Coordinates of C-alpha atoms in Angstrom, one line a residue:
M1 CA -61.1 139.7 115.9
S2 CA -64.1 140.6 118.1
G3 CA -66.9 138.1 118.1
G4 CA -70.6 138.6 118.9
S5 CA -71.8 140.2 122.1
N6 CA -73.7 138.4 124.9
N7 CA -77.1 139.7 125.8
G8 CA -78.1 139.6 122.2
A9 CA -76.0 142.6 121.1
G10 CA -74.7 140.8 118.0
G11 CA -77.7 138.8 116.9
A12 CA -80.6 141.2 117.1
G13 CA -82.9 141.7 114.1
P14 CA -83.3 139.6 111.0
R15 CA -80.4 138.1 109.1
R16 CA -79.2 140.2 106.2
G17 CA -77.8 139.1 102.9
P18 CA -74.2 139.9 101.8
L19 CA -75.3 142.9 99.8
A20 CA -77.9 144.2 102.3
G21 CA -77.7 147.7 103.7
L22 CA -75.5 149.1 100.9
R23 CA -76.5 152.7 101.5
L24 CA -74.8 155.5 99.5
T25 CA -72.9 156.5 102.7
S26 CA -72.2 153.0 104.1
L27 CA -68.7 151.9 104.8
R28 CA -69.4 148.6 103.1
L29 CA -70.3 150.3 99.8
R30 CA -67.3 152.5 100.0
L31 CA -65.0 149.5 100.5
V32 CA -66.5 147.7 97.6
V33 CA -66.2 150.9 95.4
V34 CA -62.6 151.4 96.4
F35 CA -61.7 147.8 95.7
A36 CA -63.5 147.9 92.4
L37 CA -61.8 151.1 91.3
V38 CA -58.4 149.7 92.3
A39 CA -59.1 146.5 90.4
L40 CA -60.5 148.4 87.4
T41 CA -57.5 150.7 87.2
A42 CA -55.1 147.8 87.5
A43 CA -57.0 145.6 85.0
V44 CA -57.4 148.4 82.5
S45 CA -53.8 149.4 82.8
A46 CA -52.6 145.8 82.4
S47 CA -55.0 145.1 79.5
G48 CA -54.0 148.4 77.8
I49 CA -50.3 147.6 78.1
A50 CA -50.9 144.0 76.9
Y51 CA -53.0 145.1 74.0
W52 CA -50.4 147.7 72.9
L53 CA -47.5 145.3 73.2
N54 CA -49.4 142.6 71.3
R55 CA -50.5 145.1 68.7
E56 CA -47.0 146.3 68.0
A57 CA -45.7 142.7 68.0
V58 CA -48.3 141.5 65.5
L59 CA -48.0 144.4 63.2
T60 CA -44.3 144.5 63.4
R61 CA -44.0 140.7 62.7
T62 CA -46.4 140.9 59.7
Q63 CA -44.8 144.1 58.4
D64 CA -41.2 142.8 58.7
A65 CA -42.2 139.5 57.0
A66 CA -43.9 141.3 54.1
L67 CA -41.2 143.9 53.7
G68 CA -38.5 141.3 53.9
D69 CA -40.1 139.1 51.3
F70 CA -40.7 142.2 49.1
R71 CA -37.1 143.2 49.4
Q72 CA -35.9 139.8 48.4
E73 CA -38.2 139.7 45.4
M74 CA -37.0 143.0 44.3
Q75 CA -33.4 141.8 44.4
N76 CA -34.2 138.4 42.7
R77 CA -36.7 139.4 40.1
A78 CA -36.9 143.1 39.6
A79 CA -33.1 143.5 39.6
A80 CA -32.9 140.8 36.8
L81 CA -35.0 142.8 34.4
P82 CA -33.2 144.6 31.5
L83 CA -32.5 148.3 31.8
R84 CA -35.3 149.0 29.3
P85 CA -37.9 146.3 30.0
T86 CA -41.0 145.9 27.9
P87 CA -44.4 146.4 29.4
A88 CA -45.1 142.6 29.2
E89 CA -41.8 141.8 31.0
L90 CA -42.6 144.4 33.7
Q91 CA -46.2 143.1 34.1
K92 CA -45.1 139.4 34.3
T93 CA -42.5 140.3 36.9
A94 CA -45.0 142.1 39.1
E95 CA -47.4 139.2 38.9
Q96 CA -44.6 136.8 39.8
M97 CA -43.6 138.9 42.8
A98 CA -47.2 139.2 44.0
G99 CA -47.7 135.4 43.6
S100 CA -44.9 134.6 46.0
G101 CA -46.3 136.8 48.7
D102 CA -49.7 137.8 50.1
Y103 CA -49.7 141.3 48.7
S104 CA -50.1 143.3 45.4
V105 CA -47.2 144.8 43.5
V106 CA -46.7 147.8 41.2
L107 CA -43.4 148.1 39.2
I108 CA -42.4 151.4 37.5
S109 CA -39.6 151.6 34.9
E110 CA -38.9 153.3 31.5
R111 CA -39.0 151.8 28.0
A112 CA -37.2 155.0 26.7
E113 CA -36.0 158.2 28.2
G114 CA -38.9 160.1 29.7
K115 CA -41.4 157.3 28.8
P116 CA -42.4 155.5 32.0
I117 CA -44.2 152.1 31.9
T118 CA -46.0 150.4 34.8
G119 CA -46.5 146.7 35.6
V120 CA -49.4 146.0 38.0
S121 CA -50.1 142.6 39.6
D122 CA -53.9 143.4 40.1
R123 CA -55.3 146.7 38.8
D124 CA -58.5 146.2 40.7
E125 CA -56.6 145.8 44.0
F126 CA -53.6 148.2 43.7
T127 CA -52.6 151.1 41.5
M128 CA -50.3 154.1 41.9
K129 CA -53.3 156.1 43.1
D130 CA -53.2 154.1 46.3
V131 CA -49.6 155.0 47.1
P132 CA -49.4 158.1 49.4
Q133 CA -47.4 161.0 47.8
S134 CA -45.2 161.3 50.8
L135 CA -44.1 157.7 50.4
Q136 CA -43.4 158.2 46.7
D137 CA -41.3 161.2 47.5
A138 CA -39.3 159.3 50.1
V139 CA -38.7 156.3 47.8
N140 CA -37.5 158.6 44.9
D141 CA -35.3 160.7 47.1
R142 CA -31.7 160.0 46.5
Q143 CA -29.6 160.1 49.7
D144 CA -25.9 161.1 49.8
V145 CA -23.6 158.2 50.3
G146 CA -21.3 158.6 53.2
A147 CA -19.9 157.0 56.4
G148 CA -23.4 156.8 57.9
N149 CA -25.2 155.9 54.7
S150 CA -23.9 153.3 52.3
E151 CA -26.9 153.2 49.9
P152 CA -28.5 156.0 48.0
Y153 CA -32.0 154.4 48.1
H154 CA -33.8 152.6 50.9
L155 CA -37.0 150.7 51.6
Y156 CA -39.8 152.8 53.1
W157 CA -43.2 151.8 54.4
Q158 CA -46.3 153.4 55.7
R159 CA -49.6 152.2 57.2
T160 CA -52.8 153.6 55.7
E161 CA -56.5 152.9 55.3
R162 CA -58.7 152.6 52.3
G163 CA -62.4 152.1 52.8
G164 CA -62.0 151.7 56.5
E165 CA -59.6 148.7 56.0
P166 CA -56.0 149.0 57.1
Y167 CA -53.1 148.4 54.6
L168 CA -49.3 148.3 54.6
V169 CA -47.8 150.3 51.7
G170 CA -44.0 149.9 51.1
G171 CA -41.7 150.9 48.3
T172 CA -38.1 150.9 47.1
R173 CA -36.1 151.1 43.9
I174 CA -33.2 149.2 42.3
M175 CA -30.0 151.1 42.1
G176 CA -28.3 151.7 38.8
G177 CA -31.5 152.6 36.9
G178 CA -33.6 149.5 37.8
P179 CA -37.3 149.7 38.4
T180 CA -39.2 151.1 41.4
G181 CA -41.5 148.8 43.2
Y182 CA -44.4 149.2 45.6
L183 CA -46.3 146.6 47.6
F184 CA -49.8 146.9 49.0
K185 CA -50.7 144.4 51.7
S186 CA -54.0 144.1 53.6
L187 CA -53.8 144.1 57.5
D188 CA -57.4 143.2 57.9
Q189 CA -56.6 139.7 59.4
E190 CA -54.3 141.3 61.9
R191 CA -57.0 143.8 62.8
Q192 CA -59.4 141.0 63.4
D193 CA -56.9 139.2 65.6
L194 CA -56.3 142.3 67.6
N195 CA -60.1 142.9 68.0
S196 CA -60.4 139.4 69.3
L197 CA -57.5 140.1 71.7
A198 CA -59.3 143.3 72.8
W199 CA -62.5 141.4 73.5
S200 CA -60.6 138.8 75.5
L201 CA -58.9 141.5 77.5
G202 CA -62.2 143.3 78.1
I203 CA -63.8 140.1 79.3
A204 CA -60.8 139.5 81.6
T205 CA -61.1 143.1 82.9
L206 CA -64.8 142.5 83.6
L207 CA -64.1 139.3 85.4
A208 CA -61.4 140.9 87.4
L209 CA -63.8 143.7 88.4
I210 CA -66.5 141.2 89.4
G211 CA -63.9 139.2 91.4
S212 CA -62.6 142.3 93.1
A213 CA -66.1 143.3 94.1
L214 CA -66.7 139.8 95.5
L215 CA -63.4 139.9 97.4
A216 CA -64.2 143.4 98.6
Q217 CA -67.6 142.2 99.8
A218 CA -65.9 139.3 101.6
A219 CA -63.3 141.6 103.2
A220 CA -65.9 144.2 104.1
T221 CA -68.0 141.5 105.7
T222 CA -65.0 140.2 107.7
V223 CA -64.1 143.7 108.9
L224 CA -67.6 145.2 109.3
R225 CA -69.3 142.3 111.1
P226 CA -67.4 143.2 114.4
V227 CA -68.0 146.8 113.7
H228 CA -71.8 146.1 113.3
R229 CA -71.8 144.1 116.5
L230 CA -70.0 146.9 118.3
G231 CA -72.6 149.4 117.0
E232 CA -75.4 147.1 118.2
A233 CA -73.8 146.9 121.6
A234 CA -73.3 150.6 121.7
R235 CA -77.0 151.1 120.8
R236 CA -78.1 148.8 123.6
L237 CA -75.8 150.5 126.0
G238 CA -77.4 153.8 125.0
E239 CA -80.8 152.3 125.7
G240 CA -79.7 151.8 129.2
K241 CA -78.8 148.1 129.1
L242 CA -75.5 148.7 130.9
D243 CA -74.7 144.9 131.2
T244 CA -74.1 144.7 127.5
R245 CA -70.7 143.2 126.7
L246 CA -68.9 141.9 123.6
R247 CA -67.2 138.6 123.3
V248 CA -63.5 139.1 122.5
S249 CA -61.2 136.8 120.5
G250 CA -58.0 137.5 118.8
T251 CA -55.3 140.2 119.2
D252 CA -56.0 142.5 116.3
E253 CA -57.2 146.2 116.4
L254 CA -60.9 145.2 116.4
A255 CA -60.4 142.9 119.3
E256 CA -58.6 145.7 121.2
L257 CA -61.5 148.0 120.4
A258 CA -64.0 145.4 121.8
R259 CA -61.9 145.1 125.0
T260 CA -61.9 148.9 125.3
F261 CA -65.7 148.9 124.8
N262 CA -66.2 146.3 127.6
K263 CA -64.0 148.2 130.0
T264 CA -65.9 151.4 129.2
A265 CA -69.2 149.7 129.6
A266 CA -68.1 148.2 132.9
S267 CA -66.9 151.5 134.2
L268 CA -70.1 153.2 133.0
E269 CA -72.2 150.6 134.7
K270 CA -70.4 151.0 138.0
K271 CA -70.6 154.8 137.8
V272 CA -74.3 154.8 137.0
A273 CA -74.9 152.3 139.8
D274 CA -73.0 154.6 142.2
M275 CA -74.9 157.7 141.0
S276 CA -78.2 155.9 141.2
A277 CA -77.5 154.8 144.7
R278 CA -76.5 158.4 145.7
E279 CA -79.5 159.8 143.9
E280 CA -81.8 157.4 145.7
S281 CA -80.2 158.2 149.0
S282 CA -80.6 161.9 148.4
R283 CA -84.2 161.5 147.3
R284 CA -85.0 159.4 150.3
F285 CA -83.3 162.0 152.5
V286 CA -85.4 164.8 151.0
A287 CA -88.6 162.7 151.3
D288 CA -87.8 161.7 154.9
M289 CA -86.8 165.2 155.9
S290 CA -90.0 166.7 154.3
H291 CA -92.1 164.1 156.0
E292 CA -90.5 164.8 159.4
L293 CA -90.9 168.5 158.9
R294 CA -94.6 168.3 158.2
T295 CA -95.6 167.4 161.8
P296 CA -93.9 170.4 163.5
L297 CA -94.9 172.7 160.6
T298 CA -98.5 171.7 161.0
A299 CA -98.3 172.7 164.7
L300 CA -96.5 175.9 163.8
T301 CA -99.1 176.7 161.1
A302 CA -101.9 176.3 163.7
V303 CA -100.1 178.7 166.1
T304 CA -99.4 181.2 163.3
E305 CA -103.1 181.3 162.4
V306 CA -103.9 182.1 166.0
L307 CA -101.2 184.8 166.1
E308 CA -102.5 186.2 162.8
D309 CA -106.0 186.4 164.3
E310 CA -104.6 188.3 167.3
A311 CA -102.3 190.5 165.3
D312 CA -104.4 193.6 165.8
S313 CA -104.3 193.3 169.6
L314 CA -100.6 192.8 169.8
D315 CA -98.1 195.4 170.9
P316 CA -97.1 197.5 167.9
M317 CA -93.5 196.8 168.6
I318 CA -93.9 193.0 168.2
A319 CA -96.6 193.0 165.5
P320 CA -94.1 193.2 162.6
A321 CA -92.1 190.3 164.0
V322 CA -95.3 188.2 164.4
N323 CA -96.3 189.0 160.8
L324 CA -92.9 187.9 159.6
V325 CA -93.1 184.6 161.5
V326 CA -96.5 184.0 160.0
S327 CA -95.4 184.6 156.4
E328 CA -92.2 182.7 156.7
T329 CA -93.9 179.7 158.4
R330 CA -96.4 179.6 155.5
R331 CA -93.6 179.9 153.0
L332 CA -91.7 177.1 154.7
Y333 CA -94.8 174.9 154.7
D334 CA -95.3 175.5 151.0
L335 CA -91.7 174.7 150.3
V336 CA -91.9 171.4 152.2
E337 CA -95.1 170.4 150.3
N338 CA -93.5 171.2 147.0
L339 CA -90.4 169.3 147.9
M340 CA -92.5 166.2 148.7
E341 CA -94.3 166.6 145.4
V342 CA -91.0 166.9 143.4
T343 CA -89.7 163.8 145.3
R344 CA -92.7 161.8 144.2
F345 CA -92.1 162.8 140.6
D346 CA -88.4 161.9 140.8
A347 CA -89.2 158.6 142.4
G348 CA -91.9 157.8 139.7
T349 CA -94.6 157.3 142.3
A350 CA -96.8 160.1 141.2
R351 CA -100.1 158.7 139.7
L352 CA -103.1 160.2 138.1
V353 CA -106.6 160.0 139.6
L354 CA -108.8 160.6 136.6
D355 CA -112.2 162.1 136.4
T356 CA -114.4 163.5 133.6
V357 CA -114.7 167.2 134.3
D358 CA -116.0 170.4 132.7
V359 CA -112.8 172.3 132.0
A360 CA -114.4 175.7 132.3
D361 CA -115.8 174.8 135.7
Q362 CA -112.3 173.6 136.8
V363 CA -110.7 176.9 135.7
T364 CA -113.4 178.9 137.4
A365 CA -113.1 176.9 140.7
C366 CA -109.3 177.5 140.7
I367 CA -109.7 181.2 140.2
D368 CA -112.5 181.6 142.7
A369 CA -110.7 179.6 145.4
R370 CA -107.8 182.1 145.3
A371 CA -110.0 185.2 145.0
W372 CA -108.6 186.1 141.6
L373 CA -111.9 186.8 139.9
D374 CA -111.3 190.5 139.8
A375 CA -107.8 190.1 138.3
V376 CA -108.4 187.3 135.7
E377 CA -110.4 187.4 132.5
L378 CA -111.8 183.9 131.6
D379 CA -112.6 183.0 128.0
A380 CA -113.9 179.4 128.3
E381 CA -117.1 177.8 127.0
R382 CA -119.0 175.4 129.3
G383 CA -119.4 171.9 128.0
I384 CA -115.7 171.2 127.1
M385 CA -115.3 167.9 128.7
A386 CA -112.0 166.2 129.4
R387 CA -110.8 163.1 131.4
L388 CA -107.9 164.1 133.6
D389 CA -106.8 164.6 137.2
P390 CA -108.7 167.6 138.6
R391 CA -106.3 168.1 141.5
R392 CA -103.2 168.2 139.2
L393 CA -105.0 170.5 136.7
D394 CA -105.7 172.8 139.6
V395 CA -102.0 172.8 140.6
I396 CA -101.0 173.6 137.0
L397 CA -103.5 176.5 136.7
A398 CA -102.7 177.9 140.1
N399 CA -99.0 178.1 139.3
L400 CA -99.4 179.5 135.8
I401 CA -102.0 182.1 136.8
G402 CA -100.3 183.0 140.0
N403 CA -97.0 183.4 138.2
A404 CA -98.7 185.7 135.7
L405 CA -100.3 187.9 138.4
K406 CA -97.1 188.1 140.4
H407 CA -94.6 188.8 137.6
G408 CA -96.8 190.0 134.8
G409 CA -99.4 192.6 134.6
S410 CA -103.2 192.7 134.9
P411 CA -105.5 191.8 133.5
V412 CA -104.4 188.1 133.1
R413 CA -106.4 186.4 130.4
V414 CA -107.1 182.6 130.5
S415 CA -108.5 181.1 127.3
V416 CA -109.6 177.5 126.8
R417 CA -109.7 176.0 123.3
P418 CA -110.7 172.4 122.5
G419 CA -108.9 170.5 119.8
D420 CA -109.6 167.2 118.1
N421 CA -107.7 165.1 120.7
E422 CA -106.2 167.7 122.9
L423 CA -107.0 170.7 125.1
L424 CA -105.3 174.0 124.9
I425 CA -105.3 176.5 127.9
E426 CA -103.6 179.8 127.3
V427 CA -102.5 182.1 130.2
R428 CA -101.5 185.5 129.0
D429 CA -100.5 188.6 131.0
H430 CA -99.8 192.2 130.1
G431 CA -96.5 192.7 131.8
P432 CA -93.0 193.4 130.5
G433 CA -92.6 189.8 129.2
I434 CA -89.8 187.3 129.9
P435 CA -86.2 188.2 129.0
E436 CA -84.9 186.1 126.1
D437 CA -82.0 184.6 128.2
V438 CA -84.6 183.5 130.8
L439 CA -87.1 181.8 128.5
P440 CA -85.1 178.5 128.3
H441 CA -85.0 178.2 132.1
V442 CA -88.4 179.2 133.2
F443 CA -89.3 175.6 134.0
D444 CA -86.0 174.8 135.8
R445 CA -86.2 174.0 139.5
F446 CA -85.2 176.8 141.9
Y447 CA -84.5 179.1 138.9
K448 CA -85.0 182.8 139.6
A449 CA -84.4 185.3 136.9
S450 CA -83.1 188.0 139.2
A451 CA -80.2 187.3 141.4
S452 CA -81.0 190.5 143.3
R453 CA -84.1 189.0 144.8
P454 CA -83.2 185.5 145.9
R455 CA -85.7 185.7 148.8
S456 CA -88.8 186.3 146.8
D457 CA -92.1 184.8 147.9
G458 CA -91.7 181.8 145.5
S459 CA -89.3 179.0 145.8
G460 CA -88.7 178.5 142.1
L461 CA -90.4 175.1 142.1
G462 CA -93.9 176.1 141.0
L463 CA -93.5 176.1 137.2
S464 CA -91.3 173.0 137.4
I465 CA -94.2 171.2 139.3
A466 CA -96.7 172.5 136.8
M467 CA -94.6 171.1 133.9
E468 CA -94.3 167.7 135.7
N469 CA -98.0 167.6 136.2
A470 CA -98.5 168.3 132.5
H471 CA -96.0 165.6 131.5
I472 CA -97.7 163.0 133.7
H473 CA -100.9 163.7 131.7
G474 CA -99.0 163.3 128.5
G475 CA -99.1 167.0 127.8
D476 CA -96.7 169.9 127.8
I477 CA -96.3 173.6 128.6
T478 CA -94.6 176.2 126.4
A479 CA -93.6 179.7 127.4
A480 CA -93.1 182.6 125.0
N481 CA -93.5 186.4 124.7
S482 CA -96.5 187.8 123.0
P483 CA -95.7 188.7 119.3
D484 CA -97.0 192.3 119.9
G485 CA -94.6 192.7 122.8
D486 CA -97.3 193.0 125.4
G487 CA -96.7 190.4 128.1
A488 CA -95.9 186.7 128.3
V489 CA -97.9 183.7 127.0
F490 CA -98.0 180.2 128.6
V491 CA -99.8 177.5 126.7
L492 CA -100.8 174.3 128.4
R493 CA -101.5 171.3 126.1
L494 CA -103.3 168.3 127.6
P495 CA -104.9 165.2 125.9
R496 CA -108.7 165.2 126.1
D497 CA -108.5 161.7 127.6
A498 CA -105.5 160.7 129.7
S499 CA -106.7 157.2 130.5
A500 CA -104.1 155.5 128.4
L501 CA -101.3 157.0 130.5
M502 CA -102.3 155.4 133.8
D503 CA -99.9 152.7 134.9
R504 CA -102.3 150.9 137.2
E505 CA -105.9 151.2 138.4
A506 CA -105.2 151.2 142.1
A507 CA -103.6 154.7 142.4
G508 CA -105.6 155.7 145.5
A509 CA -102.9 154.9 147.9
D510 CA -100.3 157.1 146.1
D511 CA -102.9 159.9 145.7
A512 CA -103.7 159.7 149.4
D513 CA -100.0 160.2 150.2
S514 CA -99.9 163.3 147.9
G515 CA -103.4 164.6 148.7
N516 CA -102.9 166.4 152.0
G517 CA -103.5 169.7 150.3
G518 CA -106.6 169.7 148.2
P519 CA -106.6 172.7 145.9
A520 CA -103.6 174.9 146.6
G521 CA -104.4 177.8 148.8
P522 CA -103.6 181.4 148.0
G523 CA -100.2 181.1 149.5
R524 CA -99.4 177.9 147.5
T525 CA -98.6 179.4 144.1
E526 CA -95.0 178.9 143.1
G527 CA -92.6 179.9 140.4
D528 CA -90.2 182.8 140.4
A529 CA -89.5 182.8 136.7
R530 CA -89.2 186.5 136.1

């Protein structure tokens, strides 16, 4: 049986009672219900069989005793009467027979041919009206005497009720013209005894049900405690605490499950450590490579600017090559800058430098810095203040608006709407929209919708960087097509105050490392989403 886990996996949270957590779908409740149903079925079956057997035994014993005594009285007293007894003799004999047994008697004979007489032990208790007609017919039916039947008349009996009280009615007749006799015995005492037995069996069944529920609870606790600890350990493992292990004791299936969990956790911890090491190495390589490339790229950029200024005086044969070198150098510079930004996000070193700004002024500055005023319609009221990182907001807007201009259609409309605690900036174009199969991937890194143009101006990192900058503010960006089918709509949601998201006050050093480019220039817009 598996024990508790180290690292607190088995003992987290408050202690719970034996019946705690009995949800309708819990395994504990199902075990208790199954145990209870099995116990209830067994107890009811045993009680029913016991009641039926005892009922038959009690009724048979009382019935046989009464009928046997009645038979004997018929042979000793009724058979001794003359062939034509007087009513007084018949009455006296009935009273004597009833007095020897706990039942009432009716005797029927004839004082003359066709003139029946009746002797009743107690007319208030028993008369011929209480004898079922079917029983009278059976008693008076003369049987053929043969090998299988030595007597023409037999003793017959029947159980009946009168006024809700059970009775035994029996009858027979004396051969050779003797009287016919009927007994009437109350079975109320036997019914009371059987009712007491039924109550006793019902109480025993209830106690068995309660005992089974307690046993089921104990069994469920024994079985489910290791399962609960395993679930707690799995939860902690899912939370990233890869050093979680279970203490193992015993050789049963649960102990084997705990051993398997420990082996799996150890293997997962090793693989995650290996992957983290490789990821850290790859991230460090990209950062180092990007950093090393910046120095020669800075020099190349300066040279390309000179070449661009002298492009008109160059030989027409080499001017296209110079223009190509200038554009590709800028593209490479932008790619290196974006790779460094992505590396900072992956490493968790990107930090906010917050300032209280007028959002309309920030959007206007972003559009004006890139000479987009003629192609962008701005719907923003001045005075909408927000506390955020102006540089990162500029990067987000530059990528969203640049993406709309590049892949959508003019005019591009930028709308700013304030909320109670958030800021909504909508960028809408009038192009063909985004294909449905592309929408889920527009913020993926290096994703380009068309495989036929892998060498587009963008690197496929712009929208990804925009999303990361939104996330670091505690916001989000959604992409969708306009309901009227006219273009795509990107909605940026940012909190009005991102102060609570800052991890530390001294973020200047990290920002200095990431701030070589102030606002992104015209060639810095990224994202090849469509």
